[in-house]
Amino acid sequence: MNFVDTWRRHDFGAVAARISAQTPADVRRALARPRGGVGLDDLAALLSPAAAPFLEEMAQAAHRQTVERFGRTMRLYAPLYLSNACANVCTYCGFSAHNKIRRKVLSDAEILADARVLRGHGFDSVLLVTGETGRVGREYLSNALRVLRPHFSGLWIEVQPLPQEDYAALGADGLSAVLVYQETYDPAAYRRHHLSGPKADMEYRLATPDRIGGAGIKKIGLGALFGLSDWRADAWFTGLHLRHVETVHWRTKTSISFPRLRPHEGAEIPVTPFSERELVQVACAFRLLSPEVELSLSTRESEAFRNRAFRLGFTAMSAGSRTNPGGYASAPESLEQFEIDDARSPAEVAAFLRSQGYEPVWKDWDSTYDGFAGRPAAAQPALAS
């Protein structure tokens, strides 16, 4: 069964009501489960208002289980924005097609210039990000992977949903992981915020992780953009999606991100409140749901919050991020997709982690894991300036 069929069986409003009806006894029952024994009914309890008084207990359990599985390590990563061109009209995004901004698609030389900066910071894996447009389709992405593959052990993408055969072809070019955030699982809110363009097809996007898993990509990243609809129900549906991927595509690793709406180009939109304390509740609930999932903490969040929250189930943090194409080297003044809140350099983030007894990790896995034998040194595009 694909995930779209599973999603159709659950009414978003009914899920929100069921979560709100959870009791302290339901929360205690969920917290009493053994590691790996938390199910989706338990997730509803852990996301509920009734769980608020149990947040410290949830945080302690999430921290303990994370250290047991991952140790005191934190993987550091950065996005490399290849393009801000986009055919979608989305109410919450600075790249939306209705915003009158200068559009940019990086050339090979510009890609390597940003890569040079990221390698200089120590990153050995990178997340490639684009808007959704045919200008940066499979051919462009394949070329970008081939340009960067000699220089990074891991290459991820966060781009438009693609056909399964495209994911398989990109995997052969060295693609390690694909992130595809649903934004919201609420069909009414999805229509309200995705006004036109390919992204308006909600079910095609919902089915994307199944195509990624079917193509044999080694990691699938999921998530919702909190603030577009009821955050508790969106988080529960993300958990439903995670459990589907873990069960059906069990050879594939998984990750979850928890982005909150940030200021962006264009008109401001009504935002469903989602506080830092509630973000902690969601992250801890996901760690208890899945001992194996990787949890990511974005530079969307403030330095002060990240310094407190990083222990609570997270295994990865972005650092030194720029959310505009060429932002690291050639075009620092170009439009950002959204504003970041933690402006520390990667070295500063790494130093903080070390001061807390954590080891910063700059790579996701070795390139040999992807079956990539490397290229002759003479054929590699040079990163040295």
Short mmCIF file of C-alpha atoms in Angstrom, two decimals:
data_model
loop_
_atom_site.label_atom_id
_atom_site.label_comp_id
_atom_site.label_asym_id
_atom_site.label_seq_id
_atom_site.Cartn_x
_atom_site.Cartn_y
_atom_site.Cartn_z
CA MET A 1 0.00 0.00 0.00
CA ASN A 2 1.27 3.48 -0.79
CA PHE A 3 1.10 6.31 1.70
CA VAL A 4 -1.61 8.26 -0.14
CA ASP A 5 -4.06 5.42 0.54
CA THR A 6 -3.09 5.44 4.22
CA TRP A 7 -3.45 9.23 4.46
CA ARG A 8 -6.93 9.14 2.91
CA ARG A 9 -8.16 6.89 5.71
CA HIS A 10 -7.55 9.60 8.33
CA ASP A 11 -9.54 12.84 8.56
CA PHE A 12 -7.30 15.74 9.63
CA GLY A 13 -9.93 17.35 11.86
CA ALA A 14 -10.79 14.03 13.52
CA VAL A 15 -7.12 13.42 14.26
CA ALA A 16 -6.81 16.90 15.81
CA ALA A 17 -9.87 16.20 17.98
CA ARG A 18 -8.52 12.81 19.07
CA ILE A 19 -5.22 14.35 20.10
CA SER A 20 -7.00 17.06 22.11
CA ALA A 21 -9.03 14.40 23.95
CA GLN A 22 -5.97 12.55 25.31
CA THR A 23 -5.69 12.34 29.10
CA PRO A 24 -2.80 12.32 31.58
CA ALA A 25 -3.35 8.57 31.92
CA ASP A 26 -2.77 8.18 28.17
CA VAL A 27 0.48 10.13 28.48
CA ARG A 28 1.67 8.01 31.40
CA ARG A 29 0.89 4.87 29.42
CA ALA A 30 2.94 6.14 26.49
CA LEU A 31 5.88 7.06 28.71
CA ALA A 32 5.82 3.60 30.29
CA ARG A 33 6.38 1.87 26.94
CA PRO A 34 9.76 0.19 26.46
CA ARG A 35 12.19 1.66 23.97
CA GLY A 36 10.83 0.98 20.50
CA GLY A 37 7.35 0.24 21.85
CA VAL A 38 5.70 3.63 21.31
CA GLY A 39 2.98 3.50 18.66
CA LEU A 40 0.88 6.05 16.84
CA ASP A 41 -1.80 6.08 19.55
CA ASP A 42 0.97 6.85 22.04
CA LEU A 43 2.26 9.58 19.74
CA ALA A 44 -1.17 11.24 19.90
CA ALA A 45 -0.89 11.30 23.69
CA LEU A 46 2.66 12.67 23.66
CA LEU A 47 1.62 15.48 21.29
CA SER A 48 -1.50 16.38 23.28
CA PRO A 49 -2.12 19.29 25.66
CA ALA A 50 -2.24 16.68 28.42
CA ALA A 51 1.48 15.98 27.86
CA ALA A 52 2.58 19.53 28.73
CA PRO A 53 3.14 18.79 32.46
CA PHE A 54 5.24 15.75 31.48
CA LEU A 55 7.66 17.65 29.25
CA GLU A 56 10.65 17.27 31.58
CA GLU A 57 10.08 13.51 31.79
CA MET A 58 9.78 13.34 28.00
CA ALA A 59 12.97 15.38 27.59
CA GLN A 60 14.95 13.15 29.95
CA ALA A 61 13.77 10.01 28.14
CA ALA A 62 14.51 11.51 24.71
CA HIS A 63 18.01 12.54 25.77
CA ARG A 64 18.75 9.14 27.29
CA GLN A 65 17.56 7.20 24.25
CA THR A 66 19.46 9.46 21.85
CA VAL A 67 22.75 9.08 23.72
CA GLU A 68 22.23 5.31 23.93
CA ARG A 69 21.78 5.05 20.17
CA PHE A 70 23.87 7.90 18.70
CA GLY A 71 26.30 8.79 21.47
CA ARG A 72 27.19 12.40 22.27
CA THR A 73 27.64 13.38 18.64
CA MET A 74 26.01 16.02 16.46
CA ARG A 75 26.22 16.01 12.69
CA LEU A 76 26.70 19.49 11.24
CA TYR A 77 25.41 20.31 7.78
CA ALA A 78 24.71 23.30 5.55
CA PRO A 79 22.39 23.92 2.61
CA LEU A 80 23.79 24.97 -0.76
CA TYR A 81 21.07 26.82 -2.68
CA LEU A 82 21.44 26.19 -6.40
CA SER A 83 18.50 28.31 -7.56
CA ASN A 84 15.67 30.57 -6.39
CA ALA A 85 13.69 30.14 -9.63
CA CYS A 86 10.26 28.68 -8.89
CA ALA A 87 7.00 28.06 -10.77
CA ASN A 88 4.87 27.74 -7.62
CA VAL A 89 2.78 30.39 -5.92
CA CYS A 90 3.02 29.57 -2.20
CA THR A 91 1.94 32.09 0.42
CA TYR A 92 4.78 31.43 2.88
CA CYS A 93 7.91 31.33 0.69
CA GLY A 94 10.25 34.07 -0.46
CA PHE A 95 10.88 32.20 -3.72
CA SER A 96 7.17 32.20 -4.65
CA ALA A 97 6.60 32.96 -8.35
CA HIS A 98 4.44 35.98 -7.55
CA ASN A 99 7.33 37.75 -5.77
CA LYS A 100 9.10 40.17 -8.12
CA ILE A 101 12.69 39.21 -7.38
CA ARG A 102 15.83 38.56 -9.41
CA ARG A 103 15.96 34.85 -10.20
CA LYS A 104 19.27 33.03 -10.27
CA VAL A 105 20.48 29.56 -11.26
CA LEU A 106 24.08 28.82 -10.30
CA SER A 107 26.63 27.92 -12.96
CA ASP A 108 29.23 25.20 -12.39
CA ALA A 109 31.78 27.83 -11.40
CA GLU A 110 29.35 29.39 -8.88
CA ILE A 111 28.48 25.97 -7.44
CA LEU A 112 32.16 25.24 -6.91
CA ALA A 113 32.73 28.68 -5.37
CA ASP A 114 30.08 28.00 -2.70
CA ALA A 115 31.44 24.46 -2.28
CA ARG A 116 34.90 25.90 -1.66
CA VAL A 117 33.55 27.97 1.23
CA LEU A 118 31.67 25.04 2.75
CA ARG A 119 34.66 22.72 2.48
CA GLY A 120 36.77 25.43 4.09
CA HIS A 121 34.43 25.35 7.07
CA GLY A 122 34.94 21.59 7.34
CA PHE A 123 31.67 20.25 5.88
CA ASP A 124 32.00 16.90 4.13
CA SER A 125 28.32 16.57 3.19
CA VAL A 126 26.02 19.17 1.69
CA LEU A 127 22.29 19.66 1.06
CA LEU A 128 21.46 20.99 -2.42
CA VAL A 129 18.30 23.14 -2.49
CA THR A 130 16.30 24.66 -5.35
CA GLY A 131 12.91 26.11 -6.10
CA GLU A 132 10.51 24.06 -8.19
CA THR A 133 11.05 24.70 -11.88
CA GLY A 134 11.98 22.86 -15.04
CA ARG A 135 15.10 25.04 -15.23
CA VAL A 136 16.65 22.86 -12.51
CA GLY A 137 15.32 19.44 -13.50
CA ARG A 138 17.04 16.08 -13.62
CA GLU A 139 19.73 17.10 -16.13
CA TYR A 140 20.78 20.15 -14.11
CA LEU A 141 20.76 18.22 -10.82
CA SER A 142 22.71 15.34 -12.32
CA ASN A 143 25.38 17.76 -13.50
CA ALA A 144 25.54 19.44 -10.07
CA LEU A 145 26.02 16.04 -8.40
CA ARG A 146 28.80 15.11 -10.81
CA VAL A 147 30.51 18.47 -10.20
CA LEU A 148 30.36 18.10 -6.42
CA ARG A 149 30.72 14.35 -5.92
CA PRO A 150 34.56 14.33 -5.90
CA HIS A 151 34.58 16.88 -3.08
CA PHE A 152 31.91 15.65 -0.62
CA SER A 153 31.23 12.26 0.93
CA GLY A 154 27.48 12.88 1.07
CA LEU A 155 25.18 14.79 -1.27
CA TRP A 156 21.54 15.43 -0.37
CA ILE A 157 18.82 17.25 -2.30
CA GLU A 158 15.74 19.21 -1.28
CA VAL A 159 14.13 20.00 -4.63
CA GLN A 160 10.83 19.50 -6.48
CA PRO A 161 9.25 16.01 -6.36
CA LEU A 162 10.58 13.85 -9.18
CA PRO A 163 9.57 10.60 -10.90
CA GLN A 164 11.03 7.41 -9.47
CA GLU A 165 13.26 6.88 -12.51
CA ASP A 166 14.81 10.32 -11.98
CA TYR A 167 15.65 9.50 -8.37
CA ALA A 168 17.24 6.22 -9.49
CA ALA A 169 19.34 8.04 -12.10
CA LEU A 170 20.46 10.66 -9.59
CA GLY A 171 21.35 7.90 -7.16
CA ALA A 172 23.73 6.54 -9.78
CA ASP A 173 25.30 10.01 -9.95
CA GLY A 174 26.07 9.93 -6.23
CA LEU A 175 22.87 11.16 -4.54
CA SER A 176 22.81 10.05 -0.90
CA ALA A 177 19.51 11.37 0.47
CA VAL A 178 16.35 13.26 -0.47
CA LEU A 179 14.39 15.60 1.80
CA VAL A 180 10.78 16.32 0.85
CA TYR A 181 8.66 18.25 3.33
CA GLN A 182 4.91 17.95 2.96
CA GLU A 183 4.47 21.44 4.52
CA THR A 184 1.01 20.43 5.86
CA TYR A 185 -1.05 17.25 5.80
CA ASP A 186 -4.26 19.29 6.16
CA PRO A 187 -5.91 19.29 2.70
CA ALA A 188 -7.81 22.53 3.34
CA ALA A 189 -4.70 24.37 4.52
CA TYR A 190 -2.66 22.87 1.69
CA ARG A 191 -5.06 24.33 -0.90
CA ARG A 192 -5.09 27.67 0.93
CA HIS A 193 -1.31 28.06 0.87
CA HIS A 194 -0.40 26.45 -2.48
CA LEU A 195 -2.26 28.59 -4.96
CA SER A 196 -0.80 27.41 -8.27
CA GLY A 197 2.08 25.55 -9.85
CA PRO A 198 3.16 21.89 -9.65
CA LYS A 199 3.23 21.98 -5.85
CA ALA A 200 -0.54 22.47 -5.78
CA ASP A 201 -0.85 18.72 -6.49
CA MET A 202 -0.91 17.55 -2.88
CA GLU A 203 -1.21 13.83 -3.54
CA TYR A 204 1.76 13.76 -5.92
CA ARG A 205 3.86 15.31 -3.17
CA LEU A 206 2.48 12.89 -0.57
CA ALA A 207 3.58 9.96 -2.74
CA THR A 208 7.13 11.28 -3.22
CA PRO A 209 8.80 9.36 -0.33
CA ASP A 210 7.43 6.13 -1.80
CA ARG A 211 9.09 6.97 -5.12
CA ILE A 212 12.34 7.83 -3.34
CA GLY A 213 12.29 4.56 -1.42
CA GLY A 214 11.38 2.63 -4.56
CA ALA A 215 14.43 4.12 -6.30
CA GLY A 216 16.74 2.81 -3.58
CA ILE A 217 17.89 6.20 -2.22
CA LYS A 218 19.58 5.60 1.12
CA LYS A 219 17.85 8.25 3.22
CA ILE A 220 14.43 9.94 3.15
CA GLY A 221 13.78 13.17 5.04
CA LEU A 222 10.23 14.10 6.10
CA GLY A 223 8.66 17.05 7.89
CA ALA A 224 5.88 19.61 8.14
CA LEU A 225 6.17 23.40 8.12
CA PHE A 226 4.72 24.25 11.50
CA GLY A 227 2.46 27.28 11.49
CA LEU A 228 0.29 26.49 8.46
CA SER A 229 -2.31 24.43 10.34
CA ASP A 230 -2.92 22.60 13.63
CA TRP A 231 0.62 21.67 14.65
CA ARG A 232 -0.37 18.67 16.75
CA ALA A 233 -2.25 17.01 13.90
CA ASP A 234 0.47 17.88 11.37
CA ALA A 235 3.03 16.29 13.68
CA TRP A 236 0.90 13.15 14.08
CA PHE A 237 0.54 12.79 10.30
CA THR A 238 4.30 13.22 9.98
CA GLY A 239 4.61 10.33 12.43
CA LEU A 240 2.15 8.30 10.35
CA HIS A 241 4.30 9.01 7.28
CA LEU A 242 7.48 8.09 9.14
CA ARG A 243 6.04 4.79 10.34
CA HIS A 244 4.95 3.99 6.76
CA VAL A 245 8.45 4.68 5.40
CA GLU A 246 10.12 2.70 8.21
CA THR A 247 7.85 -0.27 7.48
CA VAL A 248 7.64 -0.28 3.68
CA HIS A 249 11.11 1.09 2.85
CA TRP A 250 12.88 -0.51 5.79
CA ARG A 251 16.28 -0.52 4.08
CA THR A 252 16.20 3.28 3.93
CA LYS A 253 17.32 5.57 6.75
CA THR A 254 14.98 8.36 7.83
CA SER A 255 15.24 11.89 9.15
CA ILE A 256 12.74 14.44 10.44
CA SER A 257 13.01 18.24 10.53
CA PHE A 258 10.80 20.66 12.44
CA PRO A 259 10.85 23.96 10.52
CA ARG A 260 8.77 26.85 11.86
CA LEU A 261 7.56 29.70 9.68
CA ARG A 262 10.07 32.53 9.44
CA PRO A 263 9.86 36.04 7.92
CA HIS A 264 10.08 35.97 4.10
CA GLU A 265 9.64 38.10 0.99
CA GLY A 266 5.98 38.87 0.20
CA ALA A 267 2.87 39.50 2.29
CA GLU A 268 2.75 38.10 5.80
CA ILE A 269 0.21 35.34 6.40
CA PRO A 270 -1.76 34.24 9.47
CA VAL A 271 0.34 31.77 11.45
CA THR A 272 -0.90 29.04 13.77
CA PRO A 273 1.07 29.57 17.00
CA PHE A 274 3.87 27.06 17.59
CA SER A 275 6.19 27.98 20.45
CA GLU A 276 9.70 26.83 21.31
CA ARG A 277 8.30 24.74 24.16
CA GLU A 278 5.93 23.04 21.72
CA LEU A 279 8.79 22.37 19.30
CA VAL A 280 10.60 20.60 22.15
CA GLN A 281 7.47 18.57 22.85
CA VAL A 282 7.25 17.45 19.21
CA ALA A 283 10.95 16.56 18.99
CA CYS A 284 10.87 14.52 22.20
CA ALA A 285 7.71 12.74 21.05
CA PHE A 286 9.40 11.73 17.79
CA ARG A 287 12.49 10.42 19.56
CA LEU A 288 10.26 8.23 21.73
CA LEU A 289 8.30 7.10 18.67
CA SER A 290 11.41 6.11 16.71
CA PRO A 291 14.77 5.30 18.31
CA GLU A 292 16.44 5.21 14.86
CA VAL A 293 15.16 8.37 13.14
CA GLU A 294 17.58 11.27 12.77
CA LEU A 295 16.19 14.58 14.09
CA SER A 296 17.41 17.92 12.73
CA LEU A 297 17.52 21.36 14.39
CA SER A 298 17.58 24.29 11.97
CA THR A 299 19.24 27.70 12.01
CA ARG A 300 15.66 29.00 11.72
CA GLU A 301 15.82 28.78 15.53
CA SER A 302 17.72 31.18 17.77
CA GLU A 303 21.18 30.59 19.20
CA ALA A 304 19.79 30.65 22.74
CA PHE A 305 17.12 28.08 21.97
CA ARG A 306 19.47 25.77 20.06
CA ASN A 307 21.98 25.91 22.90
CA ARG A 308 19.29 24.54 25.24
CA ALA A 309 17.40 22.18 22.95
CA PHE A 310 20.16 20.34 21.09
CA ARG A 311 20.34 17.59 23.75
CA LEU A 312 16.65 16.69 23.48
CA GLY A 313 16.68 14.03 20.80
CA PHE A 314 18.42 15.90 18.00
CA THR A 315 21.22 14.29 16.00
CA ALA A 316 21.90 17.00 13.38
CA MET A 317 22.15 20.81 13.30
CA SER A 318 22.63 23.19 10.42
CA ALA A 319 25.37 25.77 10.91
CA GLY A 320 26.45 28.91 9.08
CA SER A 321 23.49 28.55 6.70
CA ARG A 322 22.74 30.82 3.75
CA THR A 323 19.33 30.42 2.11
CA ASN A 324 20.07 32.23 -1.15
CA PRO A 325 21.82 30.99 -4.31
CA GLY A 326 25.48 31.94 -4.23
CA GLY A 327 25.08 33.19 -0.67
CA TYR A 328 28.40 31.80 0.57
CA ALA A 329 30.66 33.22 -2.13
CA SER A 330 29.29 35.06 -5.13
CA ALA A 331 25.94 36.66 -4.23
CA PRO A 332 25.60 37.26 -0.49
CA GLU A 333 23.12 40.07 -1.11
CA SER A 334 20.60 38.04 -3.15
CA LEU A 335 17.16 37.18 -1.81
CA GLU A 336 16.97 34.59 0.97
CA GLN A 337 14.18 32.01 1.01
CA PHE A 338 13.63 32.85 4.68
CA GLU A 339 15.54 34.56 7.48
CA ILE A 340 17.83 32.50 9.69
CA ASP A 341 18.02 33.22 13.42
CA ASP A 342 21.27 31.59 14.54
CA ALA A 343 24.01 33.50 12.70
CA ARG A 344 27.01 31.79 14.31
CA SER A 345 29.74 30.42 12.08
CA PRO A 346 30.17 26.65 11.78
CA ALA A 347 33.35 26.90 13.88
CA GLU A 348 31.44 28.69 16.65
CA VAL A 349 28.69 26.07 16.67
CA ALA A 350 31.30 23.29 16.75
CA ALA A 351 33.16 24.97 19.61
CA PHE A 352 29.96 25.25 21.62
CA LEU A 353 29.18 21.57 21.10
CA ARG A 354 32.67 20.58 22.24
CA SER A 355 32.26 22.74 25.36
CA GLN A 356 29.18 20.65 26.19
CA GLY A 357 30.95 17.33 25.77
CA TYR A 358 29.60 16.63 22.28
CA GLU A 359 31.59 15.71 19.19
CA PRO A 360 30.78 17.67 16.00
CA VAL A 361 30.60 15.34 12.98
CA TRP A 362 31.11 16.93 9.56
CA LYS A 363 30.12 14.04 7.31
CA ASP A 364 27.15 11.71 7.05
CA TRP A 365 28.91 8.60 5.72
CA ASP A 366 31.92 7.72 3.63
CA SER A 367 31.61 7.83 -0.14
CA THR A 368 32.53 4.13 -0.36
CA TYR A 369 29.12 3.40 1.19
CA ASP A 370 27.55 4.79 -1.99
CA GLY A 371 29.70 2.60 -4.20
CA PHE A 372 31.51 5.69 -5.51
CA ALA A 373 35.06 4.76 -6.45
CA GLY A 374 36.23 8.35 -6.92
CA ARG A 375 37.66 10.09 -9.95
CA PRO A 376 41.22 10.55 -11.09
CA ALA A 377 42.67 13.61 -9.44
CA ALA A 378 43.28 15.32 -12.77
CA ALA A 379 39.58 15.06 -13.67
CA GLN A 380 38.33 16.69 -10.50
CA PRO A 381 37.21 20.34 -10.71
CA ALA A 382 39.55 22.15 -8.34
CA LEU A 383 38.18 23.73 -5.18
CA ALA A 384 41.40 25.56 -4.38
CA SER A 385 41.22 29.26 -5.22
#
